PDB file of C-alpha atoms in Angstrom:
ATOM      1  CA  MET A   1      28.738  21.631 -35.693  1.00  0.00           C
ATOM      2  CA  LEU A   2      31.139  21.705 -32.776  1.00  0.00           C
ATOM      3  CA  TRP A   3      31.932  18.413 -31.173  1.00  0.00           C
ATOM      4  CA  PRO A   4      31.248  18.885 -27.433  1.00  0.00           C
ATOM      5  CA  PHE A   5      33.965  16.490 -26.256  1.00  0.00           C
ATOM      6  CA  LYS A   6      36.873  17.731 -28.344  1.00  0.00           C
ATOM      7  CA  HIS A   7      38.707  18.799 -25.182  1.00  0.00           C
ATOM      8  CA  PHE A   8      39.153  15.083 -24.308  1.00  0.00           C
ATOM      9  CA  ARG A   9      41.325  14.361 -27.307  1.00  0.00           C
ATOM     10  CA  LYS A  10      45.082  14.335 -27.035  1.00  0.00           C
ATOM     11  CA  PRO A  11      46.691  17.720 -27.606  1.00  0.00           C
ATOM     12  CA  ARG A  12      48.038  18.264 -31.091  1.00  0.00           C
ATOM     13  CA  LEU A  13      51.751  17.667 -31.170  1.00  0.00           C
ATOM     14  CA  ALA A  14      54.156  20.064 -32.797  1.00  0.00           C
ATOM     15  CA  PRO A  15      54.770  18.963 -36.385  1.00  0.00           C
ATOM     16  CA  ARG A  16      57.661  16.499 -36.598  1.00  0.00           C
ATOM     17  CA  GLY A  17      59.279  18.580 -39.333  1.00  0.00           C
ATOM     18  CA  THR A  18      59.295  21.644 -37.085  1.00  0.00           C
ATOM     19  CA  ILE A  19      60.870  19.678 -34.245  1.00  0.00           C
ATOM     20  CA  GLU A  20      63.534  18.282 -36.567  1.00  0.00           C
ATOM     21  CA  THR A  21      64.226  21.734 -38.009  1.00  0.00           C
ATOM     22  CA  ILE A  22      64.632  23.379 -34.618  1.00  0.00           C
ATOM     23  CA  TYR A  23      66.645  20.529 -33.125  1.00  0.00           C
ATOM     24  CA  GLY A  24      68.856  20.575 -36.221  1.00  0.00           C
ATOM     25  CA  MET A  25      69.424  24.314 -35.688  1.00  0.00           C
ATOM     26  CA  ILE A  26      70.469  23.639 -32.090  1.00  0.00           C
ATOM     27  CA  VAL A  27      72.898  20.895 -33.126  1.00  0.00           C
ATOM     28  CA  THR A  28      74.316  22.974 -35.984  1.00  0.00           C
ATOM     29  CA  GLN A  29      74.895  25.976 -33.726  1.00  0.00           C
ATOM     30  CA  ALA A  30      76.536  23.795 -31.061  1.00  0.00           C
ATOM     31  CA  ARG A  31      78.956  22.489 -33.720  1.00  0.00           C
ATOM     32  CA  GLU A  32      80.176  25.926 -34.823  1.00  0.00           C
ATOM     33  CA  PRO A  33      83.998  25.678 -34.948  1.00  0.00           C
ATOM     34  CA  MET A  34      84.503  29.079 -33.320  1.00  0.00           C
ATOM     35  CA  PHE A  35      83.294  27.743 -29.967  1.00  0.00           C
ATOM     36  CA  TYR A  36      86.061  25.159 -29.984  1.00  0.00           C
ATOM     37  CA  ARG A  37      88.752  27.105 -31.783  1.00  0.00           C
ATOM     38  CA  ASP A  38      88.432  30.497 -30.091  1.00  0.00           C
ATOM     39  CA  LEU A  39      86.665  29.876 -26.792  1.00  0.00           C
ATOM     40  CA  ALA A  40      88.434  26.759 -25.537  1.00  0.00           C
ATOM     41  CA  VAL A  41      85.327  24.613 -25.422  1.00  0.00           C
ATOM     42  CA  PRO A  42      86.866  21.129 -25.434  1.00  0.00           C
ATOM     43  CA  ASP A  43      86.378  19.536 -28.850  1.00  0.00           C
ATOM     44  CA  THR A  44      85.377  16.253 -27.230  1.00  0.00           C
ATOM     45  CA  VAL A  45      82.168  14.292 -26.818  1.00  0.00           C
ATOM     46  CA  ASN A  46      81.641  16.004 -23.454  1.00  0.00           C
ATOM     47  CA  GLY A  47      82.445  19.485 -24.787  1.00  0.00           C
ATOM     48  CA  ARG A  48      80.014  19.083 -27.674  1.00  0.00           C
ATOM     49  CA  PHE A  49      77.377  17.690 -25.310  1.00  0.00           C
ATOM     50  CA  ASP A  50      77.781  20.686 -22.992  1.00  0.00           C
ATOM     51  CA  LEU A  51      77.434  23.161 -25.843  1.00  0.00           C
ATOM     52  CA  LEU A  52      74.370  21.311 -27.121  1.00  0.00           C
ATOM     53  CA  LEU A  53      72.859  21.552 -23.626  1.00  0.00           C
ATOM     54  CA  LEU A  54      73.581  25.287 -23.474  1.00  0.00           C
ATOM     55  CA  HIS A  55      71.729  25.933 -26.737  1.00  0.00           C
ATOM     56  CA  LEU A  56      68.860  23.615 -25.848  1.00  0.00           C
ATOM     57  CA  TRP A  57      68.530  25.365 -22.478  1.00  0.00           C
ATOM     58  CA  LEU A  58      68.507  28.806 -24.126  1.00  0.00           C
ATOM     59  CA  LEU A  59      65.680  27.825 -26.433  1.00  0.00           C
ATOM     60  CA  LEU A  60      63.680  26.023 -23.747  1.00  0.00           C
ATOM     61  CA  ARG A  61      64.098  29.053 -21.488  1.00  0.00           C
ATOM     62  CA  ARG A  62      62.557  31.222 -24.216  1.00  0.00           C
ATOM     63  CA  LEU A  63      59.764  28.729 -24.832  1.00  0.00           C
ATOM     64  CA  ARG A  64      58.804  28.897 -21.138  1.00  0.00           C
ATOM     65  CA  ALA A  65      57.798  32.510 -21.756  1.00  0.00           C
ATOM     66  CA  ALA A  66      55.739  31.604 -24.837  1.00  0.00           C
ATOM     67  CA  SER A  67      52.065  30.983 -24.179  1.00  0.00           C
ATOM     68  CA  ASP A  68      52.042  27.919 -26.438  1.00  0.00           C
ATOM     69  CA  GLY A  69      55.623  26.807 -25.835  1.00  0.00           C
ATOM     70  CA  THR A  70      55.068  23.873 -23.466  1.00  0.00           C
ATOM     71  CA  GLU A  71      54.242  21.346 -26.156  1.00  0.00           C
ATOM     72  CA  LEU A  72      57.211  22.305 -28.319  1.00  0.00           C
ATOM     73  CA  SER A  73      59.518  22.351 -25.296  1.00  0.00           C
ATOM     74  CA  GLN A  74      58.564  18.790 -24.425  1.00  0.00           C
ATOM     75  CA  ALA A  75      58.886  17.667 -28.046  1.00  0.00           C
ATOM     76  CA  LEU A  76      62.372  19.207 -28.299  1.00  0.00           C
ATOM     77  CA  PHE A  77      63.487  17.616 -25.045  1.00  0.00           C
ATOM     78  CA  ASP A  78      62.114  14.265 -26.252  1.00  0.00           C
ATOM     79  CA  ARG A  79      64.027  14.700 -29.537  1.00  0.00           C
ATOM     80  CA  PHE A  80      67.199  15.453 -27.565  1.00  0.00           C
ATOM     81  CA  CYS A  81      66.680  12.231 -25.584  1.00  0.00           C
ATOM     82  CA  GLU A  82      66.118  10.249 -28.796  1.00  0.00           C
ATOM     83  CA  ASP A  83      69.316  11.712 -30.241  1.00  0.00           C
ATOM     84  CA  MET A  84      71.334  10.843 -27.139  1.00  0.00           C
ATOM     85  CA  ASP A  85      69.909   7.304 -27.102  1.00  0.00           C
ATOM     86  CA  ASP A  86      70.745   6.857 -30.800  1.00  0.00           C
ATOM     87  CA  ASN A  87      74.284   8.163 -30.262  1.00  0.00           C
ATOM     88  CA  LEU A  88      74.894   5.806 -27.354  1.00  0.00           C
ATOM     89  CA  ARG A  89      73.753   2.837 -29.392  1.00  0.00           C
ATOM     90  CA  GLU A  90      75.900   3.916 -32.356  1.00  0.00           C
ATOM     91  CA  MET A  91      78.893   4.047 -30.017  1.00  0.00           C
ATOM     92  CA  GLY A  92      78.212   0.431 -29.068  1.00  0.00           C
ATOM     93  CA  ILE A  93      76.773   0.998 -25.599  1.00  0.00           C
ATOM     94  CA  GLY A  94      74.745  -2.063 -24.587  1.00  0.00           C
ATOM     95  CA  ASP A  95      71.005  -2.124 -23.999  1.00  0.00           C
ATOM     96  CA  GLN A  96      71.412  -2.556 -20.244  1.00  0.00           C
ATOM     97  CA  THR A  97      73.744   0.432 -19.919  1.00  0.00           C
ATOM     98  CA  VAL A  98      71.781   2.877 -22.089  1.00  0.00           C
ATOM     99  CA  PRO A  99      69.112   3.656 -19.445  1.00  0.00           C
ATOM    100  CA  LYS A 100      71.804   4.474 -16.872  1.00  0.00           C
ATOM    101  CA  ARG A 101      73.543   6.798 -19.298  1.00  0.00           C
ATOM    102  CA  MET A 102      70.238   8.404 -20.283  1.00  0.00           C
ATOM    103  CA  ARG A 103      69.481   9.062 -16.625  1.00  0.00           C
ATOM    104  CA  ALA A 104      72.915  10.698 -16.316  1.00  0.00           C
ATOM    105  CA  PHE A 105      72.166  12.853 -19.389  1.00  0.00           C
ATOM    106  CA  GLY A 106      68.866  13.946 -17.850  1.00  0.00           C
ATOM    107  CA  GLU A 107      70.553  14.790 -14.567  1.00  0.00           C
ATOM    108  CA  ALA A 108      73.252  16.721 -16.421  1.00  0.00           C
ATOM    109  CA  PHE A 109      70.662  18.706 -18.353  1.00  0.00           C
ATOM    110  CA  TYR A 110      68.523  19.567 -15.343  1.00  0.00           C
ATOM    111  CA  GLY A 111      71.546  20.403 -13.190  1.00  0.00           C
ATOM    112  CA  ARG A 112      73.008  22.719 -15.798  1.00  0.00           C
ATOM    113  CA  ALA A 113      69.625  24.259 -16.603  1.00  0.00           C
ATOM    114  CA  ARG A 114      69.113  25.059 -12.924  1.00  0.00           C
ATOM    115  CA  ALA A 115      72.642  26.498 -12.620  1.00  0.00           C
ATOM    116  CA  TYR A 116      72.278  28.567 -15.806  1.00  0.00           C
ATOM    117  CA  ASP A 117      68.813  29.833 -14.827  1.00  0.00           C
ATOM    118  CA  GLN A 118      70.094  30.952 -11.432  1.00  0.00           C
ATOM    119  CA  ALA A 119      73.205  32.496 -12.961  1.00  0.00           C
ATOM    120  CA  MET A 120      71.287  34.298 -15.717  1.00  0.00           C
ATOM    121  CA  ASP A 121      68.877  35.715 -13.160  1.00  0.00           C
ATOM    122  CA  ALA A 122      71.700  36.699 -10.782  1.00  0.00           C
ATOM    123  CA  GLY A 123      73.546  38.731 -13.420  1.00  0.00           C
ATOM    124  CA  GLY A 124      77.137  39.860 -13.182  1.00  0.00           C
ATOM    125  CA  GLU A 125      79.821  37.180 -13.302  1.00  0.00           C
ATOM    126  CA  ALA A 126      77.479  34.362 -12.255  1.00  0.00           C
ATOM    127  CA  LEU A 127      76.803  33.096 -15.779  1.00  0.00           C
ATOM    128  CA  ALA A 128      80.482  33.232 -16.761  1.00  0.00           C
ATOM    129  CA  LEU A 129      81.312  31.254 -13.623  1.00  0.00           C
ATOM    130  CA  ALA A 130      78.620  28.641 -14.368  1.00  0.00           C
ATOM    131  CA  ILE A 131      79.860  28.343 -17.955  1.00  0.00           C
ATOM    132  CA  SER A 132      83.453  28.123 -16.788  1.00  0.00           C
ATOM    133  CA  LYS A 133      82.557  25.306 -14.421  1.00  0.00           C
ATOM    134  CA  ASN A 134      80.208  23.347 -16.690  1.00  0.00           C
ATOM    135  CA  ILE A 135      81.545  23.878 -20.188  1.00  0.00           C
ATOM    136  CA  LEU A 136      85.159  24.933 -19.856  1.00  0.00           C
ATOM    137  CA  SER A 137      85.700  22.566 -16.902  1.00  0.00           C
ATOM    138  CA  LYS A 138      87.207  25.270 -14.725  1.00  0.00           C
ATOM    139  CA  ASN A 139      85.973  26.178 -11.263  1.00  0.00           C
ATOM    140  CA  ILE A 140      87.394  29.690 -11.117  1.00  0.00           C
ATOM    141  CA  LEU A 141      87.596  32.647 -13.445  1.00  0.00           C
ATOM    142  CA  ASN A 142      91.162  33.662 -14.119  1.00  0.00           C
ATOM    143  CA  GLY A 143      93.333  34.832 -16.996  1.00  0.00           C
ATOM    144  CA  THR A 144      92.487  33.573 -20.455  1.00  0.00           C
ATOM    145  CA  ASP A 145      89.850  31.193 -19.166  1.00  0.00           C
ATOM    146  CA  SER A 146      87.904  34.076 -17.644  1.00  0.00           C
ATOM    147  CA  ALA A 147      87.944  35.999 -20.920  1.00  0.00           C
ATOM    148  CA  GLN A 148      86.639  32.953 -22.802  1.00  0.00           C
ATOM    149  CA  ALA A 149      83.982  32.259 -20.170  1.00  0.00           C
ATOM    150  CA  ARG A 150      82.905  35.901 -20.266  1.00  0.00           C
ATOM    151  CA  ARG A 151      82.690  35.840 -24.066  1.00  0.00           C
ATOM    152  CA  LEU A 152      80.595  32.677 -23.973  1.00  0.00           C
ATOM    153  CA  ALA A 153      78.376  34.214 -21.256  1.00  0.00           C
ATOM    154  CA  ALA A 154      77.985  37.376 -23.377  1.00  0.00           C
ATOM    155  CA  TYR A 155      76.989  35.169 -26.305  1.00  0.00           C
ATOM    156  CA  ALA A 156      74.420  33.338 -24.138  1.00  0.00           C
ATOM    157  CA  ARG A 157      72.947  36.651 -22.975  1.00  0.00           C
ATOM    158  CA  ALA A 158      72.845  37.966 -26.559  1.00  0.00           C
ATOM    159  CA  THR A 159      71.184  34.739 -27.686  1.00  0.00           C
ATOM    160  CA  GLU A 160      68.603  35.027 -24.919  1.00  0.00           C
ATOM    161  CA  ALA A 161      67.874  38.638 -25.921  1.00  0.00           C
ATOM    162  CA  ASP A 162      67.667  37.697 -29.590  1.00  0.00           C
ATOM    163  CA  LEU A 163      65.259  34.835 -28.872  1.00  0.00           C
ATOM    164  CA  ALA A 164      63.174  37.134 -26.644  1.00  0.00           C
ATOM    165  CA  ARG A 165      62.747  39.525 -29.592  1.00  0.00           C
ATOM    166  CA  THR A 166      61.673  36.673 -31.863  1.00  0.00           C
ATOM    167  CA  ASP A 167      57.964  36.648 -32.608  1.00  0.00           C
ATOM    168  CA  GLN A 168      56.265  33.761 -30.802  1.00  0.00           C
ATOM    169  CA  SER A 169      54.662  32.447 -33.971  1.00  0.00           C
ATOM    170  CA  ALA A 170      58.005  32.403 -35.793  1.00  0.00           C
ATOM    171  CA  LEU A 171      59.635  30.743 -32.808  1.00  0.00           C
ATOM    172  CA  LEU A 172      57.034  27.968 -32.634  1.00  0.00           C
ATOM    173  CA  ARG A 173      57.384  27.299 -36.373  1.00  0.00           C
ATOM    174  CA  GLY A 174      61.179  27.248 -36.323  1.00  0.00           C
ATOM    175  CA  LEU A 175      61.486  30.451 -38.344  1.00  0.00           C
ATOM    176  CA  PHE A 176      64.332  32.037 -36.430  1.00  0.00           C
ATOM    177  CA  ALA A 177      68.103  31.847 -36.321  1.00  0.00           C
ATOM    178  CA  PHE A 178      70.643  31.772 -33.553  1.00  0.00           C
ATOM    179  CA  PRO A 179      72.935  34.807 -33.501  1.00  0.00           C
ATOM    180  CA  SER A 180      76.433  34.672 -34.925  1.00  0.00           C
ATOM    181  CA  PRO A 181      78.945  32.588 -32.979  1.00  0.00           C
ATOM    182  CA  PRO A 182      80.723  34.302 -30.103  1.00  0.00           C
ATOM    183  CA  GLY A 183      83.743  35.507 -32.023  1.00  0.00           C
ATOM    184  CA  GLU A 184      81.860  38.766 -32.455  1.00  0.00           C
ATOM    185  CA  TYR A 185      80.966  39.156 -28.779  1.00  0.00           C
ATOM    186  CA  VAL A 186      83.312  40.935 -26.459  1.00  0.00           C
ATOM    187  CA  ALA A 187      82.743  40.758 -22.733  1.00  0.00           C
ATOM    188  CA  PRO A 188      81.887  44.116 -21.169  1.00  0.00           C
TER     189      PRO A 188
END
């Protein structure tokens, strides 16, 4: 017999193991040495944070297109917030300061996500410029920095395309992989 009020229950959350698996994939990819060694991403707390945000944004962008991706998107963002909170506390940040820092992390994520969305949709050099500004800490594209920003932008576009080809069911269960690090991507 069907229970007539089942639509009043809380929605089923994504399995914790799936969330941990996918978030772990994001963190692992953001820690790939090639980003820091070959693409001049600063190997600092801020550089690692920015690369983590890039990968989280790429996955959340893909999940927006998935019919059942909202729940997982929220769970992944919540896991990111838990991770940032835990890291702040491990670094000795006091209880009164943590909420201020968490607000700054949220603002950083949403600001970058908006900039990357606009840049990805605009095409051309826009994504390389946004990456240069937000990850490589440069406001202009020139010389070596432009080549690195373009390679990182090419990687982001390839990652987006790869995630778009991923079956929705596999995506929601964490049965996918990020593409190889950007050492293999050459800007057009």
